[in-house]
Tab-separated table of C-alpha atoms in Angstrom:
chain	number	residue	atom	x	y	z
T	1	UNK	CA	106.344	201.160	165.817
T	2	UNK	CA	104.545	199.547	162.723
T	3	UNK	CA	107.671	199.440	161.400
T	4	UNK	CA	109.588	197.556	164.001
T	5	UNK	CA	107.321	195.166	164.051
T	6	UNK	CA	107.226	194.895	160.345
T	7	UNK	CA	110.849	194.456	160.434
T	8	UNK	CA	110.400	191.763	163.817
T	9	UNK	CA	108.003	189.824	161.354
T	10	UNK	CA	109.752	189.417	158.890
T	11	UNK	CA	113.058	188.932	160.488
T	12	UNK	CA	111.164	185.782	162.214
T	13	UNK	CA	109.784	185.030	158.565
T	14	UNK	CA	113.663	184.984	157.036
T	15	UNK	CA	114.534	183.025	159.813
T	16	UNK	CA	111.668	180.393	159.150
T	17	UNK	CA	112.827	180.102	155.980
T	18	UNK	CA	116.468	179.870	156.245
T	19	UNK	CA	115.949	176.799	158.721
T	20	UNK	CA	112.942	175.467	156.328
T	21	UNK	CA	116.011	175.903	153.375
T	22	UNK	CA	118.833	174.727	155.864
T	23	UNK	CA	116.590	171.601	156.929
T	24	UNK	CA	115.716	170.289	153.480
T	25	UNK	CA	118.732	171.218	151.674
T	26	UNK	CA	120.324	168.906	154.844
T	27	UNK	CA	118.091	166.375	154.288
T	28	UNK	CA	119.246	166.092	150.946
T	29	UNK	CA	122.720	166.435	151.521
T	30	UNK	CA	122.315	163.083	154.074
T	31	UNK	CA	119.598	161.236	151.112
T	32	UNK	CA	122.221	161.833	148.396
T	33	UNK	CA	124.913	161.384	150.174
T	34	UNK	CA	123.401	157.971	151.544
T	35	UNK	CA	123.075	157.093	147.927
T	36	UNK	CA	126.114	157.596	146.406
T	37	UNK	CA	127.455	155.637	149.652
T	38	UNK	CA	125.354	152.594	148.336
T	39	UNK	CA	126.082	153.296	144.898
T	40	UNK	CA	130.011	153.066	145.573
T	41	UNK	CA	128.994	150.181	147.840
T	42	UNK	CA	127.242	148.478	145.793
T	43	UNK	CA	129.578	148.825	142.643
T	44	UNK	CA	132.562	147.846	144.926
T	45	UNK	CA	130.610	145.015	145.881
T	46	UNK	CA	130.384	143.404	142.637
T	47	UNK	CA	133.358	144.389	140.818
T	48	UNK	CA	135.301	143.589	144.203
T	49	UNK	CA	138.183	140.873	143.852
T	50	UNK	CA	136.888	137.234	144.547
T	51	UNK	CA	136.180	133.765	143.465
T	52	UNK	CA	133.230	134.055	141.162
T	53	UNK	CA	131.810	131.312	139.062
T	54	UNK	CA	133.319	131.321	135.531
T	55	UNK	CA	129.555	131.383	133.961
T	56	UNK	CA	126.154	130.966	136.030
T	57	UNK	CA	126.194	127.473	137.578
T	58	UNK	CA	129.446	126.785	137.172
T	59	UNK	CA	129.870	126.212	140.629
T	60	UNK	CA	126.682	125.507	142.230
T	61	UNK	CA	124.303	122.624	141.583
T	62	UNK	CA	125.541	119.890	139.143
T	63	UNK	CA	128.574	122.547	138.037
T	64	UNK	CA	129.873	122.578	134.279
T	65	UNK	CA	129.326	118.614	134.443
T	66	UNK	CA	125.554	119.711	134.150
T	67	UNK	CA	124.067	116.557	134.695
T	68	UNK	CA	124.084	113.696	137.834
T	69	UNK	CA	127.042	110.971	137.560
T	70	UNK	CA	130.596	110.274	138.687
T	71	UNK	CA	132.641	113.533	137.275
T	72	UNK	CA	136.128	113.080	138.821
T	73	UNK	CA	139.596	114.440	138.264
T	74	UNK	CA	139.725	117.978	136.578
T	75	UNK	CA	142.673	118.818	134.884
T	76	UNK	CA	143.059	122.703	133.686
T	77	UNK	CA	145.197	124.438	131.315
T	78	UNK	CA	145.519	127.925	129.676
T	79	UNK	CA	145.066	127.722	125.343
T	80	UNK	CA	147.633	129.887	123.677
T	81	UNK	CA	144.761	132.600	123.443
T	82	UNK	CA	144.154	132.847	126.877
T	83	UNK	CA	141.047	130.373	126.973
T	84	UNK	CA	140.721	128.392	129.928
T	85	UNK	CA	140.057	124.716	128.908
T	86	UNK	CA	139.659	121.693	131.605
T	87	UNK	CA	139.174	118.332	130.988
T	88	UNK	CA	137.825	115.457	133.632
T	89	UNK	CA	136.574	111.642	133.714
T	90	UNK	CA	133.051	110.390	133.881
T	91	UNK	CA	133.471	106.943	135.722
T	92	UNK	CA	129.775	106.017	134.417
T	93	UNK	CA	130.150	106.425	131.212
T	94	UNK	CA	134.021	105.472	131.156
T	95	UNK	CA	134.420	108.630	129.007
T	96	UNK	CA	136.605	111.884	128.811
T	97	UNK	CA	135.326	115.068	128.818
T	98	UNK	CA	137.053	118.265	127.433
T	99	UNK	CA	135.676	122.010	127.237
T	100	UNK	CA	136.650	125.472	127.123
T	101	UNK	CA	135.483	128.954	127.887
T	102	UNK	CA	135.394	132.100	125.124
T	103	UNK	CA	134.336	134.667	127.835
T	104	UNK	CA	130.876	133.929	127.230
T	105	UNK	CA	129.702	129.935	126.782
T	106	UNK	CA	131.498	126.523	127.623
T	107	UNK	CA	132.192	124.824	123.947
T	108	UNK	CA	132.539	121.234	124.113
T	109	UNK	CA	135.981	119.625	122.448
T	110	UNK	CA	134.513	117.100	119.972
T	111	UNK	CA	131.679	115.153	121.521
T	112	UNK	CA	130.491	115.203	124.117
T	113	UNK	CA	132.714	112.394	125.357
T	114	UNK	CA	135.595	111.191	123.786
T	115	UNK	CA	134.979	107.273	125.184
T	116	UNK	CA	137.582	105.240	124.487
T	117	UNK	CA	135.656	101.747	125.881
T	118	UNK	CA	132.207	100.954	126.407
T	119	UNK	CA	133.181	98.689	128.741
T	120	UNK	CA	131.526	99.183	132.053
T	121	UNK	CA	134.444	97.413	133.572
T	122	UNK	CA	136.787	99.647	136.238
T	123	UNK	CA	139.569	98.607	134.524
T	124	UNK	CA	138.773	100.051	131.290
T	125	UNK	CA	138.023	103.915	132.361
T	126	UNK	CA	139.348	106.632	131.153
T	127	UNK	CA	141.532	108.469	134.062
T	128	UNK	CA	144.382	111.161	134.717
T	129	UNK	CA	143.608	113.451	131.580
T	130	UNK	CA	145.738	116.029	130.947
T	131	UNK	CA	146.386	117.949	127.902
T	132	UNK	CA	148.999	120.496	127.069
T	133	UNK	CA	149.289	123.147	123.903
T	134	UNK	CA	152.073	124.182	121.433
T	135	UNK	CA	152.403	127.274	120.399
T	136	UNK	CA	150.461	127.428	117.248
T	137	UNK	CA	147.194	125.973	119.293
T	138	UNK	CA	147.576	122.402	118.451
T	139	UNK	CA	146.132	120.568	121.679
T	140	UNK	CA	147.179	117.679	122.774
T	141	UNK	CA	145.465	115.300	125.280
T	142	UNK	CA	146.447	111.957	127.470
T	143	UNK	CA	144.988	109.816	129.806
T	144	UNK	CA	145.553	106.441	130.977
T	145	UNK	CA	143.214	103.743	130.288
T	146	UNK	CA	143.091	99.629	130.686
T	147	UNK	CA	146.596	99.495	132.086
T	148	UNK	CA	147.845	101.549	128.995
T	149	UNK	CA	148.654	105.071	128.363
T	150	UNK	CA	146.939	106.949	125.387
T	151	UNK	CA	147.303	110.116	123.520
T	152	UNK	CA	145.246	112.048	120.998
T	153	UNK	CA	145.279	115.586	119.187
T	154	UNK	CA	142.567	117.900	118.322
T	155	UNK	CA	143.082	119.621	114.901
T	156	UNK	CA	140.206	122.013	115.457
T	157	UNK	CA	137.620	119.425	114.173
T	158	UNK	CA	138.397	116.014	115.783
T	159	UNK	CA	140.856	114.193	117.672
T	160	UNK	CA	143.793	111.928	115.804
T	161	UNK	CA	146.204	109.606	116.649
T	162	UNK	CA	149.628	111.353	117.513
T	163	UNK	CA	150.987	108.350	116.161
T	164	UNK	CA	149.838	104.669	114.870
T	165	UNK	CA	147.803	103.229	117.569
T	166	UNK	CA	148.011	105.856	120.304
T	167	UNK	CA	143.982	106.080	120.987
T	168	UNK	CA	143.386	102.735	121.158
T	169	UNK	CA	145.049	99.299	122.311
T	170	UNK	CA	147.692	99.468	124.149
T	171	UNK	CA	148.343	103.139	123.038
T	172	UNK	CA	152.411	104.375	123.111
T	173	UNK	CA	153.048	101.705	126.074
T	174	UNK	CA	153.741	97.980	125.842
T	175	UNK	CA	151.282	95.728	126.941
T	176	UNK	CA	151.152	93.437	130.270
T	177	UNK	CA	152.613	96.093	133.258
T	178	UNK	CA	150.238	98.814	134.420
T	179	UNK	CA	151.107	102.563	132.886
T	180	UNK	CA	149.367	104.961	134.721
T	181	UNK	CA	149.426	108.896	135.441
T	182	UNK	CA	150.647	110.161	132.611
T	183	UNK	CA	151.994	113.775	132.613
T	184	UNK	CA	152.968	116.174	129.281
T	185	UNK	CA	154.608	118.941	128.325
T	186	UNK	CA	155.465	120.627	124.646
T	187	UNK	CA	158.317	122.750	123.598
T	188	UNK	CA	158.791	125.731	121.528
T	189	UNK	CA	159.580	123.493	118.733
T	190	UNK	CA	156.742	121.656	118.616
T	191	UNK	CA	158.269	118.242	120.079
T	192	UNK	CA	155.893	116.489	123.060
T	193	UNK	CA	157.070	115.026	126.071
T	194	UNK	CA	154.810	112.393	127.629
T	195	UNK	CA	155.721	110.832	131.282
T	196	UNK	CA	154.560	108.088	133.226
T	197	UNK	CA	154.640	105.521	136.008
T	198	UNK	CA	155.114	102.225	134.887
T	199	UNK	CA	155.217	99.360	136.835
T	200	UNK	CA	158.116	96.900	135.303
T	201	UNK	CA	158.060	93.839	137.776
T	202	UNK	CA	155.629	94.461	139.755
T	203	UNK	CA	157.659	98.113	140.755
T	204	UNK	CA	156.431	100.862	139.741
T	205	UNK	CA	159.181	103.046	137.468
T	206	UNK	CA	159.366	106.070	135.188
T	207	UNK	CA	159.257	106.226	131.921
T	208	UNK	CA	159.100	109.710	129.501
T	209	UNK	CA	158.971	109.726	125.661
T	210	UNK	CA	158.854	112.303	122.963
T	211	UNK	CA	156.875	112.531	119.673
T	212	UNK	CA	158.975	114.464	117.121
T	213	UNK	CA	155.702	114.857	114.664
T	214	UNK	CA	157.067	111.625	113.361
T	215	UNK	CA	157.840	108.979	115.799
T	216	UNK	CA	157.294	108.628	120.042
T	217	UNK	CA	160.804	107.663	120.971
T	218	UNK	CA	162.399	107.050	125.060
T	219	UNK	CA	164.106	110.424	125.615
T	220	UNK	CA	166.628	108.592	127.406
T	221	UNK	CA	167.548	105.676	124.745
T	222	UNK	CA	165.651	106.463	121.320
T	223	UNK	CA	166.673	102.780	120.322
T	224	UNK	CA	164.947	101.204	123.232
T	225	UNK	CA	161.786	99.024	123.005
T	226	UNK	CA	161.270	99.392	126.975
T	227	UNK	CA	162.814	102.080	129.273
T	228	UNK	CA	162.353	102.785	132.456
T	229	UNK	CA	164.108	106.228	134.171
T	230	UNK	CA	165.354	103.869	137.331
T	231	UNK	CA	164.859	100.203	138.090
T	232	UNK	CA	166.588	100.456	141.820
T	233	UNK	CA	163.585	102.439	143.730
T	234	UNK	CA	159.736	102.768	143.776
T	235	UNK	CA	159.161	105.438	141.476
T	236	UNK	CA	155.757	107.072	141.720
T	237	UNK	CA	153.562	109.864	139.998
T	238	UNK	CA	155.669	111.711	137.486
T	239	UNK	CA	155.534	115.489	136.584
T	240	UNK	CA	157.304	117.073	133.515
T	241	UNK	CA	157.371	120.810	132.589
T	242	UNK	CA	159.983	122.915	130.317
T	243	UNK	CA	161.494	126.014	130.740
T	244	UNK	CA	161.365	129.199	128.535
T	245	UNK	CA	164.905	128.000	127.380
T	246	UNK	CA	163.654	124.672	126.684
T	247	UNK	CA	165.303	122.776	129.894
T	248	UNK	CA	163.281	119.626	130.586
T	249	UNK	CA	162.353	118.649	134.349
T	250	UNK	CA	160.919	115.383	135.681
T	251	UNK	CA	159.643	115.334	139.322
T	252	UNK	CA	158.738	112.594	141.108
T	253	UNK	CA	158.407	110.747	144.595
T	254	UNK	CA	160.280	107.561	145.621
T	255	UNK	CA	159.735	105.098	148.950
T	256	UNK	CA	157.613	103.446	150.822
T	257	UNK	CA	154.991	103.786	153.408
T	258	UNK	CA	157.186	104.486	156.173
T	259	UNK	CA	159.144	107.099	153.825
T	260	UNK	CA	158.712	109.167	150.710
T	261	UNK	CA	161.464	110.963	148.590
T	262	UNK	CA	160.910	114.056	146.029
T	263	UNK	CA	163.649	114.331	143.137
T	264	UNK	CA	163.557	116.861	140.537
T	265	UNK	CA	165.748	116.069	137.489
T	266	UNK	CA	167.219	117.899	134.274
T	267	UNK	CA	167.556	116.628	131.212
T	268	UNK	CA	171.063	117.887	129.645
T	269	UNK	CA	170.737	116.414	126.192
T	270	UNK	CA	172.647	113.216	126.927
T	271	UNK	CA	171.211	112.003	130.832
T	272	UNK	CA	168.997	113.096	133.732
T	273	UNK	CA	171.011	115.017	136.207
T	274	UNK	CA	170.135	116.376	139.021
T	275	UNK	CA	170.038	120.504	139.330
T	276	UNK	CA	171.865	120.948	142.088
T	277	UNK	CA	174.873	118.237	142.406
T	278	UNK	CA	174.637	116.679	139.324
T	279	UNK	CA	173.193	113.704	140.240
T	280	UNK	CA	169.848	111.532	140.085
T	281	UNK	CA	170.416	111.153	144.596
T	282	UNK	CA	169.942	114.150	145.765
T	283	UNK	CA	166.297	115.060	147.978
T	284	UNK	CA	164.546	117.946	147.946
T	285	UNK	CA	162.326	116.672	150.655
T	286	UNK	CA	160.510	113.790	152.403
T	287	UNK	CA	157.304	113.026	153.838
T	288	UNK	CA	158.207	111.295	157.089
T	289	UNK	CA	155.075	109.036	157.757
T	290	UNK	CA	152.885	108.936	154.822
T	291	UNK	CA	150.185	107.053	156.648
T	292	UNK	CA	149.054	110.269	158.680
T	293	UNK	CA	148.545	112.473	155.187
T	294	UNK	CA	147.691	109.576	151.734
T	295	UNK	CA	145.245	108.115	151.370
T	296	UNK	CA	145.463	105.308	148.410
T	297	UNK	CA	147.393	102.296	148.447
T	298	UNK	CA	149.022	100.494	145.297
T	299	UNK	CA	151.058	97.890	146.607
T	300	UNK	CA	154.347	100.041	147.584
T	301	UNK	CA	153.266	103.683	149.119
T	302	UNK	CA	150.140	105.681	150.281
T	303	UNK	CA	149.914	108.771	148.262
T	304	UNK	CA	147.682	110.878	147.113
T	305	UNK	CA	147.004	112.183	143.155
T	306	UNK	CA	148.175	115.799	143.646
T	307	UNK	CA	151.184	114.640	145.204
T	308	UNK	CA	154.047	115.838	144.309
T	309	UNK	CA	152.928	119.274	142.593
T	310	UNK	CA	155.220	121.167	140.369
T	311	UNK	CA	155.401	124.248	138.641
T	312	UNK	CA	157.746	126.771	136.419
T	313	UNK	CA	157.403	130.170	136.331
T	314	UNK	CA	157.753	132.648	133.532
T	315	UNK	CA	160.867	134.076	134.577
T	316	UNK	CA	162.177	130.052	134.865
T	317	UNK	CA	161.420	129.529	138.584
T	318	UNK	CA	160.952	126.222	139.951
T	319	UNK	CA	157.794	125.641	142.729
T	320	UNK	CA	157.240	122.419	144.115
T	321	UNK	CA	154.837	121.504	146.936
T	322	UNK	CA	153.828	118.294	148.701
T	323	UNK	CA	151.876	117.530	152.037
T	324	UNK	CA	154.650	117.046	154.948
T	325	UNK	CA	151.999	116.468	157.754
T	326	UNK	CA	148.516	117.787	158.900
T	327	UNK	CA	150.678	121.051	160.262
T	328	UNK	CA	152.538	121.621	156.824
T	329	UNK	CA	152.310	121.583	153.086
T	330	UNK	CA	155.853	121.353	152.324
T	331	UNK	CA	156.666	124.317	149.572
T	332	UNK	CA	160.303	124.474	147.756
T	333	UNK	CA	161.496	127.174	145.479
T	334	UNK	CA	164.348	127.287	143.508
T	335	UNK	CA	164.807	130.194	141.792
T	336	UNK	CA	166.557	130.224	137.862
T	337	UNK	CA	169.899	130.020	138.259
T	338	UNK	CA	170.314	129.051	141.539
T	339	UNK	CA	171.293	125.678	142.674
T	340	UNK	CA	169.450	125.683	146.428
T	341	UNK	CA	166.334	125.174	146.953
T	342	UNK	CA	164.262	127.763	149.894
T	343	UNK	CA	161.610	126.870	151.961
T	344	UNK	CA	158.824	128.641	152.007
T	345	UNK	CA	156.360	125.908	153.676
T	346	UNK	CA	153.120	126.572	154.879
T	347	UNK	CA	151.698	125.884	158.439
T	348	UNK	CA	148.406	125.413	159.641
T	349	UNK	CA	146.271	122.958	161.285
T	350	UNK	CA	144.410	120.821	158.762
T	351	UNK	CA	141.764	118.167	160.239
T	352	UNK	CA	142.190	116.303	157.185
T	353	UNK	CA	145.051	115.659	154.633
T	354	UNK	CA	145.548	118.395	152.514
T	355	UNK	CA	145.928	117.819	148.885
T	356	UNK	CA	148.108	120.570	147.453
T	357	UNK	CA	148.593	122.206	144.111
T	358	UNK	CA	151.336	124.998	143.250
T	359	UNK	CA	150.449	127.193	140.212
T	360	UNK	CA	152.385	130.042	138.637
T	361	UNK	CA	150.571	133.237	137.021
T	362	UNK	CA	152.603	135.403	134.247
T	363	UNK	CA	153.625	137.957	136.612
T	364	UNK	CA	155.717	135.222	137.971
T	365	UNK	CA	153.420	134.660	141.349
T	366	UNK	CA	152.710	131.712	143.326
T	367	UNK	CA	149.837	130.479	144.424
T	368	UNK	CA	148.921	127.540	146.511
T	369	UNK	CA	145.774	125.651	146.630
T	370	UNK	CA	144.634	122.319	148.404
T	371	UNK	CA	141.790	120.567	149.354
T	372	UNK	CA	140.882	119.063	152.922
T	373	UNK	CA	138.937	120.273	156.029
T	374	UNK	CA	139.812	123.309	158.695
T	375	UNK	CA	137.206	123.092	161.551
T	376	UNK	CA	134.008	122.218	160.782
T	377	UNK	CA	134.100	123.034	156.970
T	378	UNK	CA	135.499	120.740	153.885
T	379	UNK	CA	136.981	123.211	151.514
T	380	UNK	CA	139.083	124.213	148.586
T	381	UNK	CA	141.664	127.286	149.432
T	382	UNK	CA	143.853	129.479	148.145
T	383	UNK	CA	146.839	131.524	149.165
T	384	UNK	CA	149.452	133.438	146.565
T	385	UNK	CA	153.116	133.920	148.336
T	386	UNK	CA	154.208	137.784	148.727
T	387	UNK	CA	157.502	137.413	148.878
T	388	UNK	CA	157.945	136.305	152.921
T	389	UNK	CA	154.772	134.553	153.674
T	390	UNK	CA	151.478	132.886	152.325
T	391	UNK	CA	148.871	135.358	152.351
T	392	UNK	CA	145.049	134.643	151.361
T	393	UNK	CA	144.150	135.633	148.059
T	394	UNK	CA	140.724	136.964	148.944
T	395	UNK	CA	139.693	137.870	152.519
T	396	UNK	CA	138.419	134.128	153.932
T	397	UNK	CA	140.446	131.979	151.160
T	398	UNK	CA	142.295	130.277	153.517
T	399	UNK	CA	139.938	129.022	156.113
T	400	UNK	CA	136.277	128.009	156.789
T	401	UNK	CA	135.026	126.489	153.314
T	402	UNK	CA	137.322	128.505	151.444
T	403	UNK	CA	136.704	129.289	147.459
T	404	UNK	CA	134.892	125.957	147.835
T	405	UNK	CA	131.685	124.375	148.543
T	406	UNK	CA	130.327	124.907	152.042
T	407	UNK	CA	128.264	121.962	154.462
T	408	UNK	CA	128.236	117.982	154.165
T	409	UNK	CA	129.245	118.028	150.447
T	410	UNK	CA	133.124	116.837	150.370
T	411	UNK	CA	135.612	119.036	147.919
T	412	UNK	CA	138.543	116.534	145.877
T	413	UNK	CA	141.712	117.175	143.593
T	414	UNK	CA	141.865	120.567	142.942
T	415	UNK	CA	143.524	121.683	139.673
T	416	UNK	CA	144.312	125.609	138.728
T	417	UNK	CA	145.850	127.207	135.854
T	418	UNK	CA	146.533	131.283	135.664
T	419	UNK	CA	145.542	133.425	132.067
T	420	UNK	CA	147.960	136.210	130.662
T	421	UNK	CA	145.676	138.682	132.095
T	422	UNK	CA	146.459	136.955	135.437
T	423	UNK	CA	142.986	135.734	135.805
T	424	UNK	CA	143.457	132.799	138.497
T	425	UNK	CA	140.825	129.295	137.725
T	426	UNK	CA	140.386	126.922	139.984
T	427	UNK	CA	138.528	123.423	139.589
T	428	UNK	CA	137.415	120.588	141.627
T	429	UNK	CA	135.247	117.856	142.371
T	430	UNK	CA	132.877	118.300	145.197
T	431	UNK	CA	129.579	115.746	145.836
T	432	UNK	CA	130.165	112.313	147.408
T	433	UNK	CA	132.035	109.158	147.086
T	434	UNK	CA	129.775	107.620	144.374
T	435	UNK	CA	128.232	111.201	142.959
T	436	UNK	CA	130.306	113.783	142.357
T	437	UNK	CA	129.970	117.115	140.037
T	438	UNK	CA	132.592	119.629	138.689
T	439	UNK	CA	132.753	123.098	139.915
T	440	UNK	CA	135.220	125.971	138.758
T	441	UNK	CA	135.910	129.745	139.780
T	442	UNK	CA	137.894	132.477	138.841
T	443	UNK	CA	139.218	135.289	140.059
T	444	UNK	CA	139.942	137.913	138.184
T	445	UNK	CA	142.510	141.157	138.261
C-alpha cells in the first residue's frame, strides 16, 4: 500500500515536473523564437532595398547644399571610378557648385564655388551645369552664363580653360545672340562634344562643337565662324550622348506652343542623318498642346528643362522620354540596331506636369523618374521598366511623395545617374520658389 502510494506520489511529482520543464522550455521556445523574428526583422529592415540618403542629411533639412539660399538645377554623373559627383547653381551667389562622394564624405571640386561673376545681376548667373568624364578621369564641366556658353576642366587641382577664353567672356560662343543649355558628351578618344541652343535671329537653333585637345571646332563645318544645325525651325534644348562604338546623337525638340517635335539625329562622319530614314524630318513624337504640361516661356514654345530626356544604354540602346499630357510621359526605345522606335509610355494621372528623366544602369535597365504632384503629395518618383511595363522600384516609388520630400515643400528638376555596381542616385531641388535646398538618395543593390 505504502508503495502504491509512493509510486502515485511520485508519478504526480514526474508529472509536475515534466509540465514545469514543458512550460518553460515553451516559454523559451516562443521568447527566442520572438527574437530571432525581430532580429531577422530588424536586419531586413535596414539592409532592405530603398531610397536612403547618400550620407546623413543629405536629404533632409538644408540637404548637401548645407546652408539657406537659392540651390537650383542638379546635374549628376558617374566618375570613371564609380564616384557619384553632382553639380548645381546658387542663384545668390551667381556661383557653381561641384562635389562628389568617396563612400564616406562629400569633397568639394575646387572651391567652394567656382563663380564666374560677382555680378548680382540675373543675367550674369551661372546656370545648366553639366559635366561629363573621359576615360582617364579628366572632368569636364559647362554651364551657360551672360548669354554665353562656358567650359572648364579640372586637372585634379583646379579648373582650366579647355581652350583660350572658354571660362570667361564670351566663352566658345560668339557674342550678341543668347547660347543657352548647353549639353556634353566625350568619346573614347578623348575628343568633347559640347551642344547648345542658340538663338541666331531672334530663333532659337542648334549648334554642337568639338575640342580635339587643341582647338573647339563646328562638328558640322570645322571652317565655320558661326553654325547653326538648322535655320528653318525653332530648335530648342539640345541633348548629345555617344555610343560604345562612338556614334554621336543629338536630340532635340522643335515647334511652337500649339505643337512640339522630338528628332534624334546621327552623326555619320560627313552630316546629321536621321536613324531611321536617313533624314533630319522624321518625328519620333509630339507633344500636342504644350500649354497643359510647360511651364516657361522664351518667346517661341512652353517647355520645361528636363524636356526632352535622353539616354544610351550599355549594350547601345536608345531611351528617350518627354511629357505627352498629365495622363502620359511619352517613353521611346529604340533598341541597337534597329531602325523603329517602341513605345513603352507611361500612364497615370498626374495633378501637375510631370518633369521626366530616363536613366540607364550597366545592366542595361531603364529607369524613369519625374517630378510633379499625385493627390495630395508633391513628389519625386521612380519606376525601372521590366521588360512589358513600368514597375516601382521600391514599394511606394511611384505614388504619394515618392523617393521625395513629403508636405507643403515643392520637389523640381530631378537628375539621376546609375554606378557600375548598379547603385541608382537621384537629385533634386525641393524648398520654395525663392529658397530652395539640394537633396539626393540612393538606392543601392
Amino acid at each position: 500500500m505504502v508503495t502504491q502510494m509512493n509510486a502515485l506520489a511520485l508519478t504526480k511529482i514526474n508529472k509536475k515536473i515534466f509540465y514545469v520543464f514543458f512550460s518553460v522550455s515553451l516559454c523559451a521556445s516562443i521568447i527566442f523564437g520572438t527574437a530571432i523574428y525581430l532580429i531577422v526583422k530588424r536586419s531586413y529592415k535596414i539592409h532592405k532595398p530603398a531610397f536612403s540618403e547618400v550620407s546623413q542629411g543629405s536629404a533632409t533639412g538644408l540637404g548637401i547644399s548645407g546652408r539657406p539660399s537659392n540651390f537650383i538645377q542638379p546635374f549628376v554623373a558617374i566618375s570613371p571610378n564609380g564616384n557619384p559627383y553632382i553639380a548645381w547653381t546658387e542663384l545668390n551667389r551667381n556661383g557653381l557648385h561641384i562635389v562628389y562622394w568617396d563612400g564616406t564624405i562629400w569633397h568639394q571640386i575646387g572651391t567652394e564655388s567656382l563663380t564666374i561673376s560677382n555680378n548680382n545681376s540675373p543675367q550674369k548667373v551661372s546656370r545648366h551645369p553639366v559635366f561629363a568624364f573621359t576615360n582617364d578621369g579628366l572632368l569636364y564641366l559647362a554651364w551657360d552664363q551672360a548669354n554665353s556658353i562656358h567650359i572648364a576642366k579640372w586637372d585634379g587641382h583646379g579648373w582650366h580653360e579647355v581652350g583660350d577664353g572658354s571660362i570667361y567672356g564670351n566663352g566658345i560662343t560668339s557674342s550678341g545672340d543668347v547660347a543657352q543649355y548647353p549639353s556634353l558628351a566625350t568619346s573614347a578618344d578623348g575628343s568633347v562634344y559640347l551642344a547648345w541652343q542658340h538663338y541666331v535671329a531672334n530663333k532659337p537653333q542648334i549648334s554642337v562643337k568639338r575640342w580635339d585637345s587643341d582647338n573647339w571646332d563646328y562638328v558640322l563645318n570645322p571652317y565655320s565662324k558661326e553654325e547653326v544645325f538648322n535655320k528653318s525651325h525653332a530648335m530648342f534644348i539640345p541633348k548629345i550622348a555617344i555610343n560604345s562604338e562612338g556614334t554621336l546623337y543629338l536630340l532635340w525638340t522643335e515647334g511652337s506652343s500649339y505643337l512640339q517635335s522630338y528628332h534624334v539625329a546621327q552623326w555619320n562622319g560627313v552630316d546629321w542623318t536621321d536613324i531611321e530614314h536617313g533624314t533630319k524630318n522624321t518625328v519620333i513624337g509630339y507633344t500636342k498642346n504644350p500649354f497643359d504640361i510647360t511651364w516657361e516661356y522664351d518667346g517661341y514654345v512652353f517647355y520645361m528643362e528636363n524636356l526632352p530626356s535622353f539616354s544610351v544604354a550599355p549594350n547601345n540602346d536608345l531611351y528617350i522620354a518627354w511629357p505627352d499630357d498629365l495622363t502620359t510621359i511619352a517613353v521611346r526605345h529604340l533598341p541597337f540596331g534597329y531602325t523603329n522606335w517602341t513605345m513603352l509610355d507611361y500612364k497615370a494621372t498626374f495633378d501637375t506636369p510631370p518633369d521626366p528623366v530616363i536613366i540607364t544602369g550597366p545592366d542595361n535597365m531603364a529607369y524613369l523618374v519625374w517630378q510633379g504632384k499625385i493627390g495630395f503629395e508633391f513628389g519625386v518618383y521612380a519606376l525601372y521598366w521590366n521588360g512589358s511595363s513600368w514597375q516601382e522600384v521600391i514599394k511606394g516609388s511611384g505614388h504619394a511623395s515618392g523617393i521625395g520630400k513629403s508636405g507643403s515643400l515643392l520637389n523640381f528638376n530631378p537628375a539621376g545617374a546609375v554606378a557600375p555596381d548598379n547603385t541608382i542616385y537621384i537629385a533634386w531641388e525641393v524648398g520654395s520658389f525663392n529658397q530652395r535646398y539640394i537633396y539626393i538618395r540612393h538606392k543601392q543593390p
